[in-house]
Coordinates of C-alpha atoms in Angstrom, one line a residue:
M39 CA 44.6 -56.4 49.7
S40 CA 42.5 -58.6 51.6
F41 CA 43.8 -62.4 52.5
D42 CA 41.7 -63.6 49.8
G43 CA 41.1 -66.8 47.8
I44 CA 43.4 -66.6 44.9
F45 CA 46.4 -65.1 47.5
L46 CA 45.2 -68.4 49.6
H47 CA 45.4 -70.9 46.0
Q48 CA 49.4 -69.7 45.6
V49 CA 50.3 -69.2 49.4
Q50 CA 48.8 -73.1 49.4
Q51 CA 50.9 -74.0 46.2
E52 CA 53.9 -73.0 48.0
L53 CA 53.2 -74.7 51.1
Q54 CA 53.0 -78.3 49.4
E55 CA 56.9 -78.9 49.8
L56 CA 55.7 -79.2 53.8
E57 CA 53.5 -82.4 52.8
T58 CA 55.6 -85.6 54.3
G59 CA 56.6 -83.3 56.8
R60 CA 56.7 -84.4 60.3
I61 CA 56.0 -81.8 63.2
T62 CA 58.1 -82.1 65.4
K63 CA 57.3 -78.9 67.7
V64 CA 53.4 -77.1 68.8
Q65 CA 53.6 -73.3 69.9
S66 CA 51.1 -70.7 70.8
P67 CA 53.4 -67.0 71.1
Y68 CA 50.0 -64.9 71.5
E69 CA 46.5 -66.0 72.0
N70 CA 45.3 -66.4 68.0
E71 CA 48.5 -67.9 66.6
I72 CA 49.4 -71.5 66.5
I73 CA 53.1 -72.1 65.4
L74 CA 54.2 -75.5 64.2
T75 CA 57.6 -76.5 63.5
V76 CA 57.9 -79.0 60.9
R77 CA 60.8 -81.0 59.8
A78 CA 60.7 -81.3 56.0
K79 CA 63.2 -81.7 53.1
G80 CA 66.0 -81.7 55.7
K81 CA 65.3 -78.4 57.4
N82 CA 63.0 -77.0 60.2
H83 CA 60.0 -74.4 58.8
K84 CA 57.9 -72.6 61.2
L85 CA 54.2 -72.8 60.0
L86 CA 52.2 -70.0 61.4
L87 CA 48.7 -70.3 61.3
C88 CA 46.7 -67.1 62.4
T89 CA 43.0 -66.9 63.0
H90 CA 43.2 -62.5 64.1
A91 CA 40.4 -60.9 63.2
Q92 CA 43.0 -58.5 60.9
Y93 CA 45.6 -60.7 59.9
A94 CA 44.2 -64.5 59.6
R95 CA 46.6 -66.2 57.4
I96 CA 48.6 -69.8 57.3
Q97 CA 52.5 -68.8 56.0
C98 CA 55.9 -70.1 56.4
T99 CA 57.7 -67.5 58.9
T100 CA 61.3 -66.4 59.3
L101 CA 60.2 -64.3 62.3
P102 CA 61.2 -64.5 66.2
Y103 CA 58.2 -65.4 68.4
L104 CA 58.2 -65.4 72.1
N105 CA 58.1 -68.8 73.6
Q106 CA 54.9 -68.7 75.6
E107 CA 55.3 -70.3 79.3
Q108 CA 52.3 -71.0 79.8
P109 CA 50.4 -72.2 76.7
S110 CA 46.9 -71.6 76.4
L111 CA 44.3 -75.2 77.2
F112 CA 44.1 -75.6 72.8
C113 CA 47.7 -75.3 72.0
M114 CA 48.4 -78.2 75.1
T115 CA 45.7 -80.2 73.1
L116 CA 47.2 -79.8 69.9
R117 CA 50.6 -81.2 71.3
K118 CA 48.6 -84.3 72.6
Y119 CA 47.3 -85.2 69.7
I120 CA 49.7 -83.5 66.8
D121 CA 52.9 -83.2 68.2
G122 CA 55.4 -86.0 65.9
A123 CA 52.3 -86.5 63.3
F124 CA 53.5 -86.5 59.6
I125 CA 51.6 -83.9 57.2
E126 CA 50.2 -86.3 54.3
K127 CA 48.3 -83.2 52.2
I128 CA 47.9 -79.5 52.5
E129 CA 44.7 -78.7 50.8
Q130 CA 42.3 -75.5 50.2
Q131 CA 38.7 -75.9 50.3
G132 CA 37.7 -74.5 46.4
N133 CA 38.6 -71.1 46.5
D134 CA 37.5 -70.4 49.6
R135 CA 39.6 -69.1 52.3
V136 CA 39.4 -72.5 54.3
I137 CA 42.6 -74.6 54.3
C138 CA 42.8 -78.2 55.4
L139 CA 45.8 -79.6 56.9
S140 CA 45.5 -84.1 56.9
L141 CA 48.0 -85.2 59.4
T142 CA 48.4 -88.7 60.3
R143 CA 50.4 -90.4 63.7
R144 CA 50.7 -93.3 65.8
D145 CA 48.8 -93.3 69.4
E146 CA 50.6 -94.4 72.5
I147 CA 48.9 -98.1 71.6
G148 CA 50.3 -98.0 67.9
D149 CA 47.1 -97.3 66.3
Q150 CA 47.8 -95.1 63.2
K151 CA 44.9 -92.0 63.8
Y152 CA 44.0 -89.4 61.3
Y153 CA 43.3 -86.0 62.0
Q154 CA 42.9 -82.5 60.1
L155 CA 44.0 -79.2 60.8
I156 CA 41.6 -76.8 60.3
L157 CA 41.9 -73.1 59.3
E158 CA 39.1 -71.1 58.3
I159 CA 40.3 -67.1 57.3
M160 CA 37.1 -65.8 57.8
G161 CA 37.6 -61.9 59.3
R162 CA 36.2 -61.8 63.0
H163 CA 34.8 -65.1 62.6
S164 CA 38.7 -66.8 61.8
N165 CA 38.6 -70.3 63.5
L166 CA 41.1 -73.0 63.5
L167 CA 39.7 -76.6 64.5
L168 CA 41.3 -80.0 65.2
V169 CA 39.3 -82.5 64.1
E170 CA 39.4 -86.3 63.8
K171 CA 38.6 -87.5 60.2
E172 CA 37.5 -90.6 61.1
T173 CA 34.1 -89.4 63.3
N174 CA 34.7 -86.3 61.6
K175 CA 34.1 -84.8 65.3
I176 CA 35.8 -81.7 66.4
I177 CA 38.8 -82.2 68.7
D178 CA 39.1 -78.7 69.9
C179 CA 38.8 -75.2 68.5
L180 CA 41.0 -72.2 69.1
K181 CA 37.1 -70.1 69.4
H182 CA 34.6 -72.0 70.7
V183 CA 31.1 -71.2 69.2
G184 CA 27.6 -72.1 70.5
I185 CA 24.6 -73.0 69.1
H186 CA 23.2 -69.6 70.3
Q187 CA 26.1 -67.7 68.6
N188 CA 25.8 -69.4 65.2
S189 CA 22.8 -71.6 64.8
Y190 CA 23.8 -73.5 61.2
R191 CA 26.8 -75.1 63.0
T192 CA 28.2 -75.5 66.8
L193 CA 32.1 -75.4 66.6
L194 CA 32.8 -77.3 70.3
P195 CA 34.7 -80.4 71.3
G196 CA 32.7 -83.2 70.6
A197 CA 30.3 -81.7 67.9
I198 CA 30.2 -82.7 64.4
Y199 CA 32.0 -80.5 62.0
L200 CA 30.5 -78.7 58.9
S201 CA 31.8 -77.1 56.4
V202 CA 31.8 -73.5 56.1
P203 CA 28.2 -72.6 54.7
H204 CA 28.3 -73.2 50.6
Q205 CA 28.1 -70.4 48.7
D206 CA 26.6 -70.8 45.2
K207 CA 30.0 -69.3 43.6
K208 CA 31.8 -70.8 40.6
N209 CA 36.0 -72.2 41.0
P210 CA 37.7 -70.1 38.7
F211 CA 40.1 -72.9 39.1
Q212 CA 37.8 -75.3 38.1
M213 CA 35.5 -73.7 35.2
T214 CA 35.3 -75.8 32.4
K215 CA 35.9 -74.0 28.7
E216 CA 32.3 -74.1 28.2
E217 CA 31.8 -72.1 31.4
V218 CA 34.1 -69.7 31.3
F219 CA 32.6 -68.6 27.9
Q220 CA 29.3 -68.5 29.1
F221 CA 30.7 -66.8 32.8
L222 CA 32.6 -63.7 30.6
H223 CA 29.7 -62.7 27.9
T224 CA 26.9 -63.4 30.5
E225 CA 27.4 -62.0 33.7
A226 CA 31.3 -60.6 34.1
H227 CA 29.9 -57.0 33.5
S228 CA 31.3 -55.3 36.2
A229 CA 34.1 -56.1 38.9
K230 CA 31.3 -56.7 41.7
E231 CA 29.5 -58.9 39.3
I232 CA 33.0 -61.2 39.0
Q233 CA 33.1 -60.8 42.8
T234 CA 30.2 -61.8 43.5
A235 CA 30.1 -64.7 40.8
L236 CA 33.4 -66.1 41.6
Q237 CA 34.7 -67.8 44.4
G238 CA 37.2 -66.3 46.7
I239 CA 38.0 -63.3 44.6
G240 CA 38.6 -60.3 46.5
K241 CA 37.9 -56.6 45.5
D242 CA 41.0 -55.9 44.0
T243 CA 41.7 -59.1 42.4
A244 CA 38.1 -58.4 40.8
H245 CA 39.2 -55.2 39.6
E246 CA 41.8 -56.5 38.1
L247 CA 40.3 -59.0 36.4
F248 CA 37.8 -57.1 34.9
L249 CA 39.9 -54.3 33.9
R250 CA 41.8 -56.6 31.6
L251 CA 38.6 -58.1 30.6
D252 CA 37.1 -54.7 29.6
E253 CA 40.0 -54.2 26.8
E254 CA 38.4 -55.0 23.0
K255 CA 40.6 -58.3 23.0
E256 CA 39.0 -61.9 22.6
K257 CA 38.0 -62.6 26.5
V258 CA 38.6 -66.3 27.3
M259 CA 42.4 -65.6 25.7
I260 CA 42.5 -62.9 28.2
W261 CA 41.1 -65.0 30.9
N262 CA 43.8 -68.0 30.7
Q263 CA 46.2 -65.4 30.2
F264 CA 45.3 -63.8 33.4
F265 CA 45.3 -67.0 35.0
Q266 CA 48.3 -68.9 33.3
E267 CA 50.7 -65.5 35.2
L268 CA 48.9 -66.2 38.0
E269 CA 50.2 -69.7 38.0
K270 CA 53.6 -68.5 37.6
G271 CA 53.4 -66.5 40.6
T272 CA 55.4 -63.2 41.6
P273 CA 54.5 -62.4 45.5
T274 CA 54.0 -58.5 45.2
L275 CA 53.9 -55.9 47.5
T276 CA 52.3 -52.3 45.4
T277 CA 52.2 -49.6 47.2
Y278 CA 49.9 -47.1 45.3
E279 CA 48.3 -43.7 47.2
G280 CA 49.9 -44.4 50.1
K281 CA 48.8 -48.3 50.7
D282 CA 50.4 -51.0 50.7
Y283 CA 48.9 -54.4 48.9
L284 CA 49.4 -58.0 49.2
L285 CA 49.0 -59.6 45.6
P286 CA 49.8 -62.5 43.8
M287 CA 51.5 -60.6 40.9
P288 CA 51.8 -56.9 39.5
Y289 CA 48.1 -56.1 38.8
Q290 CA 47.9 -53.3 36.1
S291 CA 44.4 -51.4 38.2
L292 CA 47.4 -50.7 40.8
P293 CA 50.2 -48.9 39.4
G294 CA 52.2 -48.2 41.9
E295 CA 56.0 -49.0 43.4
N296 CA 56.4 -52.9 42.9
E297 CA 58.5 -54.6 45.7
F298 CA 59.2 -58.3 44.3
F299 CA 59.8 -61.5 47.0
S300 CA 60.8 -64.7 46.5
S301 CA 58.8 -66.2 48.3
Y302 CA 55.0 -65.4 49.3
S303 CA 55.5 -66.5 53.1
E304 CA 58.5 -64.0 52.6
L305 CA 56.1 -61.1 51.6
L306 CA 53.8 -62.1 54.2
D307 CA 56.6 -61.4 56.8
V308 CA 57.6 -58.4 55.6
Y309 CA 54.0 -57.2 54.8
Y310 CA 52.7 -58.3 58.4
G311 CA 55.6 -58.0 60.7
E312 CA 55.3 -54.4 61.7
R313 CA 51.6 -54.2 61.7
V314 CA 51.1 -57.6 63.5
Q315 CA 53.5 -56.4 66.4
Q316 CA 52.2 -53.3 67.0
A317 CA 48.5 -54.8 67.2
R318 CA 50.1 -57.5 69.7
V319 CA 51.6 -54.2 72.0
Q320 CA 48.0 -52.5 71.5
Q321 CA 46.2 -55.7 72.8
Q322 CA 49.2 -56.3 75.3
I323 CA 49.1 -52.6 77.0
G324 CA 45.6 -51.3 76.5
D325 CA 44.3 -51.3 80.0
I326 CA 48.0 -50.4 81.4
A327 CA 48.4 -47.1 79.3
H328 CA 44.7 -46.8 79.7
R329 CA 45.2 -46.8 83.6
L330 CA 48.6 -44.4 83.1
R331 CA 46.6 -42.3 81.3
H332 CA 44.1 -42.0 83.7
I333 CA 46.7 -41.2 86.3
V334 CA 48.2 -38.1 84.5
E335 CA 45.0 -36.5 84.2
K336 CA 44.5 -36.7 87.3
N337 CA 47.6 -35.4 88.1
T338 CA 47.5 -32.5 86.1
L339 CA 43.8 -31.7 87.7
K340 CA 45.8 -31.5 90.9
I341 CA 48.7 -29.9 89.4
Q342 CA 45.8 -26.9 89.2
K343 CA 44.7 -26.8 92.6
L344 CA 48.1 -27.3 94.0
E345 CA 49.2 -23.8 92.0
E346 CA 45.6 -22.4 92.8
Q347 CA 46.7 -22.8 96.8
L348 CA 50.3 -21.2 96.2
S349 CA 49.3 -18.4 94.4
E350 CA 46.8 -17.9 97.4
A351 CA 50.0 -18.7 100.1
N352 CA 52.2 -15.9 98.2
D353 CA 49.3 -13.4 99.4
A354 CA 50.7 -14.4 103.0
E355 CA 52.9 -11.3 103.0
Q356 CA 49.3 -8.9 103.7
W357 CA 48.5 -10.5 106.8
R358 CA 52.1 -10.4 108.5
Q359 CA 51.6 -6.6 107.0
Y360 CA 48.0 -6.2 109.0
G361 CA 49.7 -7.8 112.2
E362 CA 52.5 -5.4 112.0
L363 CA 49.7 -2.5 111.5
L364 CA 47.4 -4.1 114.4
T365 CA 51.0 -4.3 116.5
T366 CA 51.9 -0.7 115.9
Y367 CA 48.6 0.9 116.4
L368 CA 46.7 -0.8 119.0
H369 CA 45.6 2.0 120.7
L370 CA 43.9 3.6 118.0
V371 CA 41.9 0.6 117.3
P372 CA 38.5 0.2 119.2
K373 CA 37.5 -2.8 120.4
G374 CA 34.3 -5.1 119.1
A375 CA 34.9 -3.0 115.9
T376 CA 34.4 -5.4 112.2
E377 CA 37.4 -3.4 111.1
V378 CA 39.7 -0.4 111.3
S379 CA 41.6 2.0 108.8
L380 CA 45.3 2.5 109.8
P381 CA 48.0 4.5 108.5
N382 CA 50.1 1.9 106.2
Y383 CA 53.7 2.4 106.5
Y384 CA 54.0 -0.2 104.2
N385 CA 52.2 1.8 101.0
E386 CA 54.8 3.8 99.0
E387 CA 51.6 6.3 98.6
G388 CA 50.5 6.3 102.0
K389 CA 47.3 5.4 101.9
D390 CA 45.9 3.8 104.7
A391 CA 44.5 -0.1 105.2
I392 CA 41.6 -1.1 106.0
I393 CA 42.1 -4.5 108.1
P394 CA 38.8 -6.9 108.6
L395 CA 38.7 -7.6 112.3
D396 CA 36.3 -10.3 114.0
P397 CA 34.5 -7.8 116.8
A398 CA 34.9 -11.3 119.5
Y399 CA 38.9 -10.9 119.8
S400 CA 40.7 -8.5 121.6
P401 CA 42.7 -5.4 118.9
N402 CA 45.8 -7.9 120.3
K403 CA 44.4 -11.0 119.6
N404 CA 43.3 -9.9 115.9
A405 CA 47.0 -9.0 115.3
Q406 CA 48.1 -12.8 116.5
K407 CA 45.3 -14.5 114.5
Y408 CA 47.0 -12.7 111.5
F409 CA 50.4 -13.3 112.2
Q410 CA 49.5 -17.1 112.8
K411 CA 47.7 -17.3 109.3
Y412 CA 50.9 -15.5 107.5
Q413 CA 53.2 -18.5 108.9
K414 CA 50.7 -21.6 108.0
L415 CA 50.6 -20.2 104.6
K416 CA 54.5 -19.5 104.6
K417 CA 54.9 -23.0 106.1
S418 CA 51.9 -24.6 103.2
V419 CA 54.2 -22.5 100.6
K420 CA 57.2 -25.1 100.9
I421 CA 55.0 -28.5 100.8
V422 CA 52.5 -26.8 98.3
Q423 CA 55.7 -26.2 95.9
Q424 CA 57.1 -29.8 96.7
Q425 CA 53.9 -31.7 96.1
I426 CA 53.9 -30.1 92.8
T427 CA 57.6 -30.8 91.9
Q428 CA 57.2 -33.9 93.2
T429 CA 53.7 -34.4 90.8
K430 CA 55.3 -33.2 87.6
E431 CA 58.1 -35.3 88.3
E432 CA 55.6 -38.2 88.5
N433 CA 53.8 -37.4 85.2
Q434 CA 57.1 -37.1 83.7
Y435 CA 58.0 -41.0 84.3
L436 CA 54.5 -41.6 83.2
E437 CA 54.6 -39.6 79.7
S438 CA 58.1 -41.6 79.8
I439 CA 56.7 -45.0 80.0
L440 CA 54.1 -44.3 77.7
A441 CA 56.1 -43.5 74.9
Q442 CA 57.9 -46.5 75.4
M443 CA 55.0 -48.1 75.1
E444 CA 54.3 -46.8 71.9
I445 CA 58.1 -47.9 70.5
A446 CA 57.9 -51.4 72.5
T447 CA 58.4 -54.5 70.9
P448 CA 56.3 -57.7 73.3
E449 CA 59.8 -58.8 74.1
D450 CA 60.0 -55.6 76.1
L451 CA 56.5 -55.6 77.3
P452 CA 57.6 -57.8 80.7
A453 CA 60.2 -55.6 81.8
I454 CA 57.7 -52.3 81.8
Q455 CA 55.1 -54.0 83.6
E456 CA 57.8 -55.5 86.4
E457 CA 59.3 -51.5 86.6
L458 CA 55.4 -50.5 87.2
Y459 CA 54.9 -53.4 89.9
A460 CA 57.8 -52.0 91.7
Q461 CA 56.7 -48.5 91.0
G462 CA 53.2 -49.0 92.3
F463 CA 51.3 -48.4 89.6
L464 CA 50.2 -51.7 89.1
K465 CA 48.8 -53.8 92.0
E466 CA 50.2 -57.6 92.0
K467 CA 48.1 -60.3 91.2
K468 CA 47.7 -63.2 93.6
H469 CA 49.2 -65.6 92.8
R470 CA 53.0 -65.5 91.6
R471 CA 54.1 -63.9 88.4
M472 CA 56.2 -66.0 86.3
K473 CA 60.0 -65.0 86.0
T474 CA 60.7 -63.4 82.9
K475 CA 64.1 -63.2 80.9
K476 CA 66.0 -60.4 81.6
S477 CA 65.7 -58.0 78.2
Q478 CA 68.8 -56.2 76.6
P479 CA 69.3 -52.9 75.4
L480 CA 69.4 -53.1 71.5
Q481 CA 73.1 -52.7 70.2
F482 CA 74.2 -50.3 66.9
H483 CA 77.0 -49.3 65.5
T484 CA 78.5 -46.3 63.9
S485 CA 79.3 -45.9 60.3
K486 CA 83.4 -46.1 61.9
G487 CA 81.9 -48.8 63.6
T488 CA 81.3 -47.4 67.1
P489 CA 78.8 -49.4 69.6
I490 CA 76.2 -47.4 70.6
Y491 CA 73.5 -48.7 72.9
V492 CA 69.8 -47.9 73.6
G493 CA 68.0 -48.6 76.6
R494 CA 64.6 -50.3 76.3
N495 CA 63.0 -49.5 79.6
N496 CA 63.5 -46.8 82.6
L497 CA 65.4 -49.5 84.6
Q498 CA 67.5 -50.3 82.1
N499 CA 68.3 -46.9 81.2
D500 CA 69.9 -46.5 84.7
E501 CA 71.8 -50.0 84.5
L502 CA 73.3 -48.5 80.8
S503 CA 73.7 -45.2 82.1
L504 CA 74.6 -45.4 85.4
K505 CA 76.6 -48.6 85.9
K506 CA 77.9 -50.0 82.6
A507 CA 78.9 -46.7 80.6
Q508 CA 81.9 -45.7 81.0
K509 CA 82.4 -42.0 82.4
N510 CA 84.3 -41.0 79.4
D511 CA 81.2 -42.9 77.3
Y512 CA 78.8 -40.4 75.7
W513 CA 75.1 -39.9 77.0
L514 CA 72.7 -38.9 74.8
H515 CA 68.9 -38.1 74.9
A516 CA 65.9 -36.2 72.9
K517 CA 65.9 -33.0 74.7
N518 CA 62.8 -32.6 77.2
I519 CA 61.2 -35.4 75.4
P520 CA 60.5 -38.4 76.6
G521 CA 62.8 -41.6 75.2
S522 CA 65.2 -43.7 75.6
H523 CA 68.7 -43.0 77.1
V524 CA 71.4 -43.9 74.6
I525 CA 75.2 -44.6 74.7
L526 CA 77.9 -43.9 72.5
K527 CA 80.9 -45.8 73.7
T528 CA 83.6 -43.5 72.5
S529 CA 85.1 -40.3 74.5
T530 CA 86.1 -38.6 71.2
P531 CA 83.1 -38.9 68.7
T532 CA 83.1 -37.3 65.5
D533 CA 80.2 -35.2 64.5
E534 CA 79.0 -37.8 62.2
E535 CA 78.7 -40.4 65.0
I536 CA 77.1 -38.0 67.1
V537 CA 74.2 -37.3 64.7
E538 CA 74.3 -41.0 64.2
A539 CA 73.1 -41.5 67.8
A540 CA 72.0 -38.5 67.9
T541 CA 69.1 -40.3 65.2
L542 CA 68.5 -43.7 68.1
A543 CA 67.3 -41.4 70.4
A544 CA 65.2 -39.4 68.4
Y545 CA 63.7 -42.5 67.3
Y546 CA 63.6 -44.6 70.4
S547 CA 61.5 -41.2 71.8
K548 CA 58.1 -40.0 72.1
Y549 CA 59.1 -37.7 68.7
Q550 CA 60.1 -41.0 66.6
K551 CA 57.7 -39.3 63.3
A552 CA 58.4 -36.3 64.0
A553 CA 60.9 -33.7 61.7
N554 CA 64.0 -32.0 63.0
V555 CA 64.2 -33.4 66.9
P556 CA 66.7 -32.1 69.1
V557 CA 68.9 -34.1 71.2
D558 CA 71.0 -32.9 73.8
Y559 CA 74.7 -35.2 74.4
I560 CA 76.9 -34.8 77.5
Q561 CA 79.6 -37.2 78.4
V562 CA 78.5 -39.8 81.2
K563 CA 80.3 -38.6 84.0
H564 CA 78.5 -35.0 84.0
L565 CA 74.9 -37.2 84.8
R566 CA 73.8 -37.1 88.1
K567 CA 70.7 -38.9 89.5
P568 CA 69.1 -36.9 92.5
N569 CA 68.0 -39.0 95.3
G570 CA 64.4 -41.0 95.2
A571 CA 64.5 -39.8 91.4
K572 CA 62.4 -42.3 89.4
P573 CA 63.9 -44.8 87.5
G574 CA 65.3 -43.2 83.6
F575 CA 65.3 -39.5 85.5
V576 CA 68.7 -38.2 85.6
V577 CA 70.0 -34.4 85.6
Y578 CA 73.1 -32.5 83.6
E579 CA 74.8 -29.3 83.1
G580 CA 76.6 -28.2 80.0
Q581 CA 75.5 -29.9 77.3
K582 CA 75.4 -29.5 73.5
S583 CA 72.3 -30.3 71.3
T584 CA 71.9 -31.5 67.9
V585 CA 69.0 -31.4 65.8
V586 CA 68.2 -34.5 63.2
T587 CA 65.0 -36.2 61.8
P588 CA 64.8 -39.4 62.4
T589 CA 63.7 -42.6 59.7
K590 CA 63.5 -46.5 59.8
E591 CA 65.8 -46.7 57.2
K592 CA 68.4 -44.4 59.1
V593 CA 68.2 -46.5 62.1
E594 CA 68.3 -50.0 60.1
A595 CA 71.3 -48.8 58.7
L596 CA 73.0 -48.7 62.1
K597 CA 71.8 -52.0 63.4
D598 CA 74.5 -54.8 63.7
E599 CA 74.3 -57.9 62.2

């Protein structure tokens, strides 16, 4: 379900443990995200405030985040005003998807200042605003909205902050007994009416509440029971009909498989973690991937044209034969003729050859023209074959990069970009690029404890396979499929260890989600990198193969602690 007002109410209750805490760090790892490190009750908490169109939310998180070397202007503003501030209160606006952090901090001259950090969760209109509490003026906001975009309110530095437009809906947490009775008996005739009348009620919650109220029982009692159960809070991830649902407690209307969590923040990490990571990667690689696919398409057309040229060049033998026949039978060739029929000793059936002639040239000159055409085409065969090989290798390399992008994490992308800069597929920007921390191969271990290393990009694949691995270690790679190099650090692996390492090779390949993926394995000493080959490309002979079906569960079981 969506992150509705009911769910936000539960999260807000949980986040109250951060009240009186002190903000010790402000980070902006990604465009739509701010992370506040809050020191509260003797420990540090990472408070995430996200305005992503699909994944907007507030929560404490334990997931790792990149430390952005060039923070956004909004992040710098937050550092100026609220770094070191204390959180006085964390409040939800009614039951809407708006939450406000009331902050206090002394400025440079010691005066007490009061601010509000307001997160509005409204799909693609989600925003995060820093407001001076005394004047109600916006200091800055993550997304600037001018009057031409929103005639009701302007969200720009210096503008007066106006709350989200008020909807004439009832807050279910503040309704009196009389209001509840009146609502249940006059308005709550369908899930749609419940969602329309009550503030912050999402579609799934409305359906659940209507299902319970539709029973032949006292409606007020059912209403009270629902909200009592809600207040206890049971963070739940329900899988029903192939979809995952974020729920504040198990819903009778979604009778799927339930997984329970100790906190709403833990639930949100599990639910959003992989989804958000994939979205970040796609956002960052979108333009790059589009460019690489365009090059692959152009190369594919180039290969087709080169193969047509090669087909023509393979006909070169005919021109040599014409030259030989003309030379042999010069005395039979009349001057000024446009063609001549000559005995063809190359034809097994003894049929004459009809040879086109240029009447402007002598018979001997026509013969020399055919020999020259033959030599030119003969030379072009080698060149065209080389071009076809090089273009196919380039496509194979680009396909490997695209496959890496599909399974990459945000931490892997800088290294992939550096590789594309080095290979000339991306143009260097004029300003100096920031140095990125060199990523390391992924580390796993077999069930017997043998280390396994997995390359995360082609440069790393080369270093891992050709420099770091011992000659008797085992190398694995998905057969004829773009993917990562895998090194099994043993010279005497068991069959079980080969299968486990092969599972990693299949999982970190283009066929990650396929069944029965063939994987080659061979000792490192049999690997060879041709001169001038692209990063990640090696050749080998004498390999063995196995077939595996990779799953996330199998890979997780092999991860290093």
